[in-house]
Amino acid sequence: MPFQGVRVLILVVLSLVLFFCDRKLTCFTVLRTNFLPFVTIPLSHVINWPIDLVQAFSGNLASKQLLLKENASLRLELLLANTKLQQLGFLEQENFQLHVLLNSSRQLKTKFLVAQLSVFAASGLDQQITIDKGKIDGLYVGQPVIDAYGLFGQVVSVGPKVSKILRITDAKSAVPVMIVRNGIQVIAIGTGHSNNLELINAPETIDIKEGDFLVTSGMGQRFPAGYAVGSVKMIKHILGEQFIKVLITPSARVNSSQNVLLLWTSLVTPIKHNKK
Amino acid sequence: MIAVSTEIKICLLILASFLMALALMLLHLPNWVKWIYPEWLVVMVLYWVFIMPYRVNIGIAWLVGFLLDILYNTPVGENALALVLAAYFIIAFSRKINLLDFWKKAAVIFGLVVWCQLLPLLLSACLGKHFNFWPIFSRAIMSALVWLVIVLLFNYKRRSYFESYY
């Protein structure tokens, strides 16, 4: 073919131009979130239909013994959870009253929505995942996402029917956290290449131990306060460095969760008491 | 000349194979599978470019790369660039590659699949992302194996199916 070389050159230049313009152009984001799902979602339904069917069947064929066992363990779990809940109601009430006394508006009311991870595009490269809820469900960019065990990530782009989530382990993600034991506030960033988080700018003198539990601090007002983030896995002092390296194992099952919860939080301003 | 019906059949087969590859990328699978999951679309494109460079040319390779960029959420142009260059490599050296035996051809495919993953990774690394480096090789090995299976399947089928074409 005579013009092969010219064509390759044109395509290479075109690719490079697109690569450098990608950040500035919004049309690709629109393509990703608004148009592509119309192809990928039906296709993914079709291809996953046999798998879902097999799963449904195996669910039907589970033995009675197994179900009874599972039932018993679930009942025990429920009992434990309920015992914890009893105290929670009281604490919530107390907390609310304290906030009223302080005249601060940090009491949060939350609404949940369950979403399912929808598309698995196998790429070793990125940590973003797609869920099956979008603008019609009222999602917004920056919305916090949790799973049953802790903070999962945040919504980064919203299409009409699907959205993308950035996990907390992504290198682009940063979460303001608090050490539960002493209330020290730090920032945890994702490492991107492993399933851990790291603390940034944690000074040598910081009071932190292996096994310390971290929750969201609510600073920055993106993630509501008090959701589990993870526990300290390893602390490394590096000679001559100002900061220590702290690795955190996330509480959320960042890799294996199939269902996630979307959070809506709103501020409730307490009624002002005029005690004069 | 090729009969019109055969022409249509070939085009449909190519389209079906691309759709199949796309569908396989959308399977719900556990996360560890990412370590060994083949690059279906890349293998498919390389296969067709090798067999029918006049039908699946570098323009189509570029389009598939573009689709991959959109799917993988990488900056547009990375995968497209990698695939165009890989396709051009195959077209430019197709005679030499043809002379190689079965396993050496698979090794070439392995190298090209590594290239198709490495280039986007390096370009993204320029933008300051961190990546896990090792799955590239395991996935490339799986891709080369998939290519072998495809070749075996089609070599068997081809004689009867596209008799007039070859």
XYZ file of N, CA and C in Angstrom, chain A residues 22-261:
720
model
N -6.974 16.233 25.701
C -8.016 15.503 26.431
C -8.479 16.230 27.689
N -7.536 16.817 28.391
C -7.894 17.490 29.647
C -8.783 18.702 29.417
N -8.524 19.384 28.287
C -9.257 20.632 28.036
C -10.632 20.372 27.418
N -10.712 19.293 26.625
C -11.959 19.037 25.910
C -12.945 18.293 26.793
N -14.194 18.738 26.788
C -15.195 18.055 27.607
C -15.963 17.014 26.799
N -15.791 17.042 25.458
C -16.640 16.171 24.644
C -16.375 14.689 24.930
N -15.135 14.338 25.312
C -14.841 12.935 25.586
C -15.510 12.465 26.871
N -15.566 13.366 27.852
C -16.261 13.025 29.092
C -17.737 12.780 28.803
N -18.298 13.636 27.949
C -19.710 13.465 27.571
C -19.891 12.122 26.877
N -18.954 11.802 25.991
C -19.008 10.538 25.267
C -18.961 9.364 26.239
N -18.077 9.483 27.230
C -17.901 8.403 28.195
C -19.129 8.187 29.046
N -19.681 9.281 29.555
C -20.746 9.124 30.546
C -22.132 9.100 29.925
N -22.314 9.760 28.768
C -23.675 9.857 28.232
C -23.977 8.874 27.109
N -22.961 8.546 26.300
C -23.263 7.740 25.116
C -22.783 6.296 25.221
N -21.573 6.117 25.715
C -21.025 4.770 25.778
C -21.895 3.797 26.580
N -22.451 4.217 27.729
C -23.286 3.285 28.497
C -24.434 2.696 27.694
N -24.929 3.428 26.669
C -26.030 2.889 25.887
C -25.614 1.659 25.082
N -24.321 1.540 24.825
C -23.812 0.335 24.162
C -23.388 -0.697 25.193
N -22.623 -0.261 26.187
C -21.993 -1.228 27.092
C -22.988 -1.878 28.043
N -23.976 -1.118 28.495
C -24.870 -1.693 29.510
C -25.746 -2.814 28.953
N -26.416 -2.626 27.791
C -27.169 -3.772 27.247
C -26.273 -4.971 26.963
N -25.076 -4.676 26.416
C -24.141 -5.752 26.096
C -23.716 -6.493 27.364
N -23.457 -5.726 28.405
C -23.033 -6.348 29.658
C -24.163 -7.166 30.271
N -25.413 -6.687 30.092
C -26.552 -7.475 30.573
C -26.635 -8.807 29.836
N -26.471 -8.727 28.514
C -26.580 -9.936 27.699
C -25.496 -10.932 28.080
N -24.257 -10.442 28.180
C -23.144 -11.366 28.426
C -23.175 -11.906 29.859
N -23.686 -11.107 30.782
C -23.696 -11.565 32.169
C -24.928 -12.367 32.527
N -25.849 -12.450 31.568
C -27.100 -13.141 31.855
C -26.882 -14.600 32.261
N -26.045 -15.381 31.542
C -25.826 -16.769 31.975
C -25.226 -16.870 33.374
N -24.284 -15.957 33.687
C -23.640 -15.996 35.005
C -24.670 -15.728 36.098
N -25.487 -14.687 35.855
C -26.514 -14.362 36.844
C -27.492 -15.518 37.015
N -27.788 -16.173 35.869
C -28.720 -17.298 35.898
C -28.150 -18.438 36.751
N -26.869 -18.745 36.537
C -26.229 -19.814 37.301
C -26.243 -19.475 38.783
N -25.972 -18.193 39.071
C -25.975 -17.785 40.477
C -27.363 -17.941 41.079
N -28.386 -17.555 40.307
C -29.755 -17.677 40.796
C -30.097 -19.140 41.052
N -29.651 -20.000 40.127
C -29.916 -21.429 40.272
C -29.232 -21.998 41.503
N -27.951 -21.659 41.660
C -27.222 -22.208 42.803
C -27.842 -21.714 44.101
N -28.426 -20.508 44.057
C -29.150 -20.007 45.222
C -30.360 -20.858 45.512
N -31.049 -21.269 44.455
C -32.245 -22.097 44.633
C -31.906 -23.483 45.146
N -30.734 -23.962 44.738
C -30.387 -25.335 45.063
C -29.637 -25.481 46.377
N -29.439 -24.374 47.089
C -28.717 -24.450 48.361
C -29.456 -25.384 49.325
N -28.697 -26.129 50.071
C -29.336 -27.123 50.927
C -29.996 -26.469 52.141
N -30.962 -27.175 52.680
C -31.718 -26.650 53.806
C -30.803 -26.444 55.015
N -29.911 -27.423 55.197
C -28.959 -27.370 56.305
C -28.169 -26.059 56.284
N -27.681 -25.770 55.085
C -26.851 -24.584 54.897
C -27.637 -23.323 55.222
N -28.886 -23.309 54.728
C -29.721 -22.131 54.942
C -30.010 -21.934 56.424
N -30.274 -23.045 57.113
C -30.560 -22.960 58.549
C -29.360 -22.404 59.298
N -28.198 -22.908 58.910
C -26.953 -22.465 59.538
C -26.768 -20.961 59.334
N -26.947 -20.566 58.074
C -26.758 -19.163 57.727
C -27.754 -18.287 58.470
N -28.994 -18.806 58.534
C -30.042 -18.099 59.243
C -29.672 -17.860 60.690
N -29.151 -18.903 61.327
C -28.782 -18.798 62.737
C -27.694 -17.747 62.927
N -26.700 -17.787 62.041
C -25.593 -16.848 62.210
C -26.050 -15.419 61.934
N -26.956 -15.277 60.964
C -27.479 -13.938 60.669
C -28.285 -13.401 61.839
N -29.039 -14.311 62.459
C -29.865 -13.895 63.594
C -28.977 -13.395 64.740
N -27.878 -14.115 64.938
C -26.933 -13.718 65.983
C -26.352 -12.342 65.668
N -25.987 -12.155 64.395
C -25.429 -10.878 63.968
C -26.425 -9.750 64.197
N -27.681 -10.030 63.852
C -28.734 -9.038 64.013
C -28.898 -8.670 65.472
N -28.840 -9.685 66.333
C -28.981 -9.458 67.766
C -27.885 -8.519 68.258
N -26.644 -8.838 67.838
C -25.504 -8.011 68.248
C -25.661 -6.585 67.723
N -26.072 -6.488 66.442
C -26.218 -5.166 65.833
C -27.298 -4.367 66.546
N -28.370 -5.069 66.913
C -29.468 -4.384 67.603
C -29.046 -3.877 68.973
N -28.233 -4.682 69.668
C -27.752 -4.246 70.985
C -26.941 -2.973 70.853
N -26.112 -2.954 69.798
C -25.319 -1.752 69.580
C -26.219 -0.567 69.246
N -27.266 -0.856 68.473
C -28.168 0.208 68.034
C -28.882 0.876 69.193
N -29.237 0.075 70.228
C -29.922 0.633 71.386
C -29.146 1.809 71.948
N -27.852 1.590 72.090
C -27.013 2.654 72.628
C -26.914 3.812 71.648
N -26.881 3.457 70.359
C -26.691 4.473 69.333
C -27.791 5.525 69.382
N -29.032 5.070 69.536
C -30.151 6.002 69.604
C -29.958 7.010 70.721
N -29.554 6.478 71.853
C -29.335 7.333 73.013
C -28.198 8.322 72.747
N -27.111 7.794 72.183
C -25.945 8.642 71.909
C -26.274 9.732 70.896
N -27.062 9.333 69.890
C -27.445 10.301 68.867
C -28.225 11.449 69.484
N -29.131 11.064 70.351
C -29.957 12.056 71.032
C -29.079 12.994 71.845
N -28.168 12.374 72.588
C -27.277 13.142 73.458
C -26.397 14.086 72.629
N -25.892 13.520 71.534
C -25.044 14.292 70.642
C -25.796 15.502 70.102
N -27.039 15.253 69.706
C -27.850 16.328 69.154
C -28.043 17.433 70.184
N -28.332 16.994 71.436
C -28.550 17.977 72.502
C -27.285 18.798 72.753
N -26.140 18.093 72.720
C -24.872 18.800 72.937
C -24.635 19.830 71.835
N -24.963 19.421 70.601
C -24.810 20.365 69.497
C -25.734 21.552 69.649
N -26.940 21.293 70.151
C -27.875 22.387 70.395
C -27.288 23.338 71.415
N -26.700 22.749 72.481
C -26.095 23.576 73.519
C -24.960 24.426 72.953
N -24.194 23.783 72.056
C -23.059 24.506 71.467
C -23.511 25.454 70.361
N -24.790 25.331 70.003
C -25.344 26.144 68.929
C -24.611 25.934 67.603
N -24.161 24.731 67.366
C -23.459 24.469 66.109
C -24.336 23.609 65.215
N -24.057 23.652 63.923
C -24.930 22.930 62.992
C -24.196 21.754 62.370
N -23.650 20.877 63.176
C -22.909 19.765 62.596
C -23.671 18.453 62.601
N -24.877 18.512 63.116
C -25.703 17.309 63.088
C -26.058 16.967 61.647
N -25.865 15.717 61.274
C -26.090 15.370 59.872
C -27.242 14.394 59.734
N -28.072 14.674 58.757
C -29.136 13.732 58.432
C -28.746 13.029 57.144
N -28.926 11.731 57.081
C -28.449 11.010 55.909
C -29.552 10.217 55.238
N -29.376 10.082 53.922
C -30.266 9.254 53.121
C -29.361 8.281 52.361
N -29.807 7.061 52.171
C -28.976 6.072 51.491
C -29.611 5.611 50.190
N -28.777 5.139 49.301
C -29.277 4.464 48.103
C -28.287 3.358 47.759
N -28.796 2.151 47.528
C -27.921 1.041 47.188
C -27.654 1.052 45.689
N -26.396 0.886 45.320
C -26.044 0.808 43.898
C -25.194 -0.428 43.670
N -25.252 -0.924 42.450
C -24.475 -2.110 42.112
C -23.365 -1.742 41.147
N -22.210 -2.384 41.322
C -21.140 -2.166 40.356
C -21.590 -2.767 39.032
N -21.485 -1.996 37.950
C -22.139 -2.500 36.741
C -21.197 -2.982 35.658
N -20.178 -2.246 35.320
C -19.351 -2.645 34.194
C -17.948 -2.981 34.666
N -17.486 -4.130 34.222
C -16.123 -4.522 34.548
C -15.329 -4.409 33.263
N -14.647 -3.307 33.060
C -13.766 -3.207 31.905
C -12.376 -3.541 32.414
N -11.911 -4.737 32.046
C -10.682 -5.235 32.643
C -9.488 -4.435 32.176
N -9.048 -3.550 33.000
C -7.817 -2.854 32.714
C -7.044 -2.792 34.008
N -5.778 -3.143 33.956
C -4.998 -3.099 35.179
C -4.694 -1.671 35.588
N -5.099 -0.738 34.732
C -4.580 0.608 34.896
C -5.326 1.465 35.903
N -6.639 1.519 35.808
C -7.243 2.542 36.649
C -8.123 1.952 37.731
N -8.409 2.765 38.717
C -9.128 2.309 39.891
C -10.554 2.823 39.898
N -10.983 3.393 38.771
C -12.345 3.896 38.749
C -13.295 2.777 38.363
N -14.454 2.783 38.996
C -15.426 1.758 38.659
C -16.773 2.392 38.354
N -17.602 1.635 37.667
C -18.884 2.165 37.219
C -20.013 1.555 38.035
N -20.977 2.371 38.411
C -22.157 1.864 39.118
C -23.407 2.165 38.300
N -24.476 1.452 38.647
C -25.679 1.511 37.806
C -26.677 2.590 38.219
N -26.213 3.638 38.865
C -27.112 4.746 39.214
C -26.551 6.044 38.615
N -27.439 6.933 38.252
C -26.967 8.158 37.614
C -27.784 9.371 37.990
N -27.804 10.318 37.062
C -28.443 11.604 37.336
C -29.917 11.440 37.684
N -30.583 10.455 37.047
C -32.015 10.300 37.321
C -32.271 9.827 38.756
N -31.233 9.290 39.409
C -31.389 8.907 40.814
C -30.938 10.032 41.742
N -30.501 11.125 41.163
C -30.121 12.271 41.978
C -28.674 12.282 42.440
N -27.816 11.532 41.757
C -26.412 11.536 42.151
C -25.744 12.857 41.766
N -24.695 13.194 42.480
C -23.956 14.404 42.129
C -22.457 14.136 42.264
N -21.669 14.945 41.583
C -20.218 14.769 41.620
C -19.700 15.147 43.000
N -18.877 14.283 43.553
C -18.323 14.535 44.878
C -19.095 13.817 45.979
N -20.118 13.075 45.580
C -20.927 12.369 46.579
C -20.138 11.238 47.244
N -20.185 11.159 48.579
C -19.467 10.062 49.246
C -20.139 8.706 49.026
N -19.319 7.666 48.903
C -19.815 6.311 48.686
C -19.236 5.413 49.767
N -20.071 4.599 50.402
C -19.573 3.666 51.412
C -20.010 2.253 51.049
N -19.397 1.260 51.677
C -19.991 -0.069 51.622
C -20.273 -0.493 53.057
N -20.610 -1.758 53.250
C -21.060 -2.174 54.576
C -19.959 -2.037 55.633
N -18.703 -1.885 55.210
C -17.598 -1.918 56.175
C -16.900 -0.583 56.377
N -17.094 0.346 55.461
C -16.446 1.635 55.636
C -16.503 2.480 54.389
N -15.731 3.570 54.408
C -15.734 4.500 53.278
C -15.142 3.847 52.046
N -15.836 3.971 50.926
C -15.444 3.290 49.695
C -14.796 4.246 48.694
N -15.370 5.428 48.551
C -14.821 6.378 47.588
C -15.770 7.535 47.387
N -15.681 8.145 46.202
C -16.582 9.241 45.888
C -16.951 9.210 44.414
N -18.089 9.827 44.109
C -18.550 9.874 42.727
C -17.752 10.952 41.991
N -17.186 10.589 40.821
C -16.409 11.586 40.094
C -17.051 12.042 38.791
N -17.911 11.196 38.201
C -18.634 11.707 37.038
C -19.995 11.039 36.983
N -20.988 11.827 36.599
C -22.370 11.351 36.627
C -22.955 11.389 35.226
N -23.418 10.262 34.746
C -24.145 10.204 33.475
C -25.617 10.073 33.778
N -26.438 9.980 32.741
C -27.873 9.839 33.005
C -28.214 8.569 33.786
N -27.543 7.459 33.440
C -27.910 6.196 34.085
C -26.768 5.512 34.814
N -25.540 5.882 34.520
C -24.403 5.293 35.226
C -23.477 6.399 35.728
N -22.667 6.058 36.715
C -21.694 7.024 37.214
C -20.393 6.313 37.503
N -19.351 7.100 37.639
C -18.039 6.546 37.941
C -17.663 6.893 39.368
N -17.049 5.901 40.030
C -16.602 6.108 41.407
C -15.085 6.062 41.454
N -14.508 6.986 42.191
C -13.071 6.959 42.453
C -12.885 6.326 43.827
N -12.154 5.224 43.877
C -11.976 4.551 45.155
C -10.952 5.278 46.027
N -11.042 5.063 47.331
C -10.119 5.785 48.213
C -8.688 5.300 48.048
N -8.499 4.141 47.422
C -7.135 3.650 47.220
C -6.496 4.214 45.957
N -7.259 4.990 45.171
C -6.692 5.587 43.961
C -5.688 6.677 44.338
N -4.680 6.814 43.492
C -3.631 7.804 43.787
C -4.173 9.229 43.757
N -5.321 9.419 43.095
C -5.865 10.775 43.010
C -6.764 11.100 44.195
N -7.003 10.122 45.065
C -7.970 10.341 46.138
C -7.279 10.757 47.443
N -7.862 11.705 48.126
C -7.372 12.108 49.443
C -8.557 12.250 50.394
N -8.422 11.701 51.581
C -9.517 11.736 52.546
C -9.024 12.336 53.861
N -9.697 13.375 54.363
C -9.333 13.883 55.685
C -9.796 12.901 56.758
N -8.856 12.406 57.561
C -9.212 11.404 58.565
C -8.800 11.852 59.960
N -9.278 11.098 60.949
C -9.008 11.403 62.341
C -8.658 10.093 63.040
N -7.640 10.126 63.888
C -7.328 8.942 64.674
C -8.335 8.879 65.822
N -9.049 7.773 65.921
C -10.131 7.694 66.903
C -9.598 7.813 68.329
N -8.432 7.211 68.568
C -7.877 7.144 69.928
C -7.620 8.534 70.511
N -7.110 9.468 69.694
C -6.732 10.759 70.264
C -7.240 11.975 69.488
N -7.966 11.741 68.390
C -8.560 12.869 67.680
C -7.615 13.666 66.807
N -6.397 13.168 66.591
C -5.459 13.876 65.713
C -5.937 13.774 64.263
N -5.874 14.906 63.563
C -6.378 14.906 62.190
C -5.246 14.869 61.178
N -5.407 13.979 60.222
C -4.410 13.817 59.171
C -5.132 13.615 57.833
N -4.361 13.479 56.778
C -4.963 13.230 55.467
C -4.419 11.922 54.911
N -5.340 11.063 54.469
C -4.941 9.772 53.902
C -5.114 9.825 52.393
N -4.047 9.472 51.683
C -4.146 9.433 50.219
C -4.011 7.992 49.744
N -4.556 7.724 48.577
C -4.441 6.380 48.004
C -3.056 6.180 47.425
N -2.641 4.921 47.334
C -1.327 4.660 46.761
C -1.435 4.331 45.273
N -2.609 3.875 44.826
C -2.794 3.626 43.407
C -2.349 2.254 42.959
N -1.210 1.796 43.457
C -0.706 0.527 42.946
C -0.961 -0.645 43.880
N -1.322 -0.361 45.134
C -1.670 -1.476 46.014
C -3.019 -1.147 46.638
N -3.515 -2.030 47.456
C -4.819 -1.755 48.044
C -4.695 -1.117 49.420
N -3.767 -0.211 49.542
C -3.563 0.477 50.808
C -3.681 1.984 50.639
N -3.766 2.655 51.801
C -3.692 4.108 51.799
C -2.437 4.523 52.552
N -2.070 5.778 52.407
C -0.906 6.304 53.115
C -1.280 7.623 53.755
N -0.622 7.938 54.890
C -0.822 9.272 55.452
C 0.205 10.206 54.832
N -0.221 11.413 54.468
C 0.795 12.353 53.999
C 1.092 13.370 55.083
N 2.301 13.814 55.097
C 2.774 14.842 56.021
C 2.506 14.499 57.484
N 2.678 13.226 57.833
C 2.558 12.858 59.240
C 3.933 13.046 59.879
N 4.058 14.004 60.833
C 5.380 14.299 61.392
C 5.913 13.155 62.246
N 7.224 13.158 62.473
C 7.902 12.131 63.274
C 7.296 12.003 64.664
N 6.800 13.114 65.187
C 6.358 13.119 66.585
C 4.894 12.764 66.761
N 4.225 12.444 65.668
C 2.783 12.178 65.766
C 2.518 10.945 66.635
N 1.424 11.015 67.396
C 1.072 9.912 68.287
C 0.217 8.913 67.518
N 0.876 7.908 66.969
C 0.133 6.911 66.196
C 0.758 5.544 66.425
N -0.089 4.531 66.504
C 0.402 3.171 66.747
C -0.168 2.215 65.706
N 0.487 1.096 65.541
C -0.072 0.094 64.644
C -1.393 -0.408 65.203
N -2.390 -0.524 64.372
C -3.703 -0.970 64.830
C -4.642 0.169 65.148
N -4.136 1.398 65.125
C -5.009 2.552 65.372
C -6.111 2.623 64.315
N -7.278 2.996 64.774
C -8.430 3.029 63.880
C -8.661 4.456 63.385
N -8.919 4.589 62.104
C -9.113 5.923 61.530
C -10.539 6.078 60.992
N -11.134 7.238 61.279
C -12.451 7.537 60.712
C -12.375 8.864 59.973
N -13.374 9.127 59.133
C -13.382 10.416 58.445
C -13.577 11.526 59.467
N -12.882 12.648 59.244
C -12.958 13.727 60.226
C -14.029 14.749 59.871
N -14.505 14.722 58.622
C -15.530 15.684 58.236
C -14.960 17.015 57.799
N -13.626 17.157 57.864
C -12.998 18.387 57.373
C -13.138 18.448 55.856
N -13.230 19.629 55.333
C -13.356 19.771 53.886
C -14.769 19.562 53.406
N -15.627 19.070 54.281
C -17.067 18.936 54.025
C -17.420 18.090 52.814
N -16.519 17.212 52.404
C -16.891 16.311 51.315
C -17.409 14.994 51.900
N -16.619 14.420 52.805
C -17.054 13.178 53.446
C -17.607 13.521 54.823
N -18.792 13.008 55.156
C -19.340 13.264 56.487
C -18.477 12.614 57.567
N -18.471 13.193 58.757
C -17.597 12.723 59.824
C -18.047 11.372 60.359
N -17.096 10.574 60.811
C -17.402 9.388 61.588
C -17.511 8.083 60.832
N -17.210 8.069 59.532
C -17.254 6.793 58.819
C -15.882 6.124 58.834
N -15.886 4.815 59.018
C -14.641 4.070 59.139
C -13.832 4.185 57.853
N -12.543 4.443 57.979
C -11.678 4.489 56.806
C -10.725 3.295 56.779
N -10.109 3.024 57.938
C -9.203 1.882 57.964
C -8.413 1.838 59.258
N -7.483 0.887 59.310
C -6.641 0.796 60.489
C -5.174 0.810 60.065
N -4.331 1.277 60.962
C -2.912 1.417 60.649
C -2.268 0.044 60.555
N -1.630 -0.221 59.426
C -1.053 -1.531 59.187
C 0.438 -1.530 59.521
N 1.111 -0.457 59.142
C 2.562 -0.435 59.311
C 3.042 1.009 59.450
N 3.986 1.203 60.348
C 4.599 2.527 60.492
C 6.086 2.395 60.227
N 6.617 3.282 59.404
C 8.031 3.183 59.055
C 8.705 4.527 59.291
N 9.721 4.515 60.147
C 10.505 5.731 60.333
C 11.661 5.690 59.354
N 11.794 6.736 58.564
C 12.893 6.767 57.596
C 13.930 7.776 58.094
N 15.155 7.317 58.202
C 16.234 8.162 58.722
C 16.413 9.401 57.851
N 16.455 10.550 58.504
C 16.721 11.776 57.771
C 15.493 12.399 57.138
N 14.363 11.703 57.246
C 13.135 12.267 56.676
C 12.356 12.997 57.754
N 11.621 14.011 57.327
C 10.820 14.768 58.291
C 9.541 14.034 58.654
N 9.051 13.263 57.695
C 7.757 12.626 57.898
C 7.904 11.113 57.973
N 6.958 10.493 58.675
C 6.989 9.036 58.727
C 6.044 8.474 57.672
N 6.305 7.211 57.339
C 5.448 6.550 56.351
C 4.458 5.675 57.103
N 3.189 5.920 56.887
C 2.151 5.147 57.580
C 1.250 4.491 56.544
N 1.189 3.156 56.577
C 0.321 2.436 55.652
C -0.989 2.081 56.342
N -2.081 2.235 55.634
C -3.402 1.979 56.215
C -4.147 0.951 55.376
N -4.690 -0.054 56.050
C -5.551 -1.012 55.357
C -6.973 -0.471 55.379
N -7.611 -0.303 54.228
C -8.976 0.229 54.255
C -9.973 -0.749 54.865
N -10.967 -0.199 55.566
C -12.004 -1.058 56.154
C -12.933 -1.568 55.065
N -13.236 -0.690 54.101
C -14.140 -1.083 53.027
C -13.492 -2.164 52.187
N -14.323 -3.059 51.657
C -13.774 -4.093 50.775
C -13.664 -3.508 49.370
N -12.600 -2.772 49.195
C -12.457 -1.943 47.998
C -12.436 -2.781 46.727
N -11.987 -4.029 46.854
C -11.866 -4.840 45.646
C -13.002 -5.812 45.417
N -13.671 -6.223 46.495
C -14.620 -7.309 46.297
C -16.069 -6.921 46.501
N -16.338 -5.679 46.882
C -17.728 -5.294 47.095
C -18.486 -5.257 45.770
N -19.669 -5.844 45.770
C -20.516 -5.760 44.581
C -21.587 -4.692 44.766
N -21.930 -4.428 46.023
C -22.922 -3.406 46.318
C -22.297 -2.284 47.118
N -22.633 -1.063 46.755
C -22.153 0.076 47.531
C -23.336 0.954 47.899
N -23.129 1.814 48.884
C -24.188 2.716 49.318
C -23.801 4.146 48.979
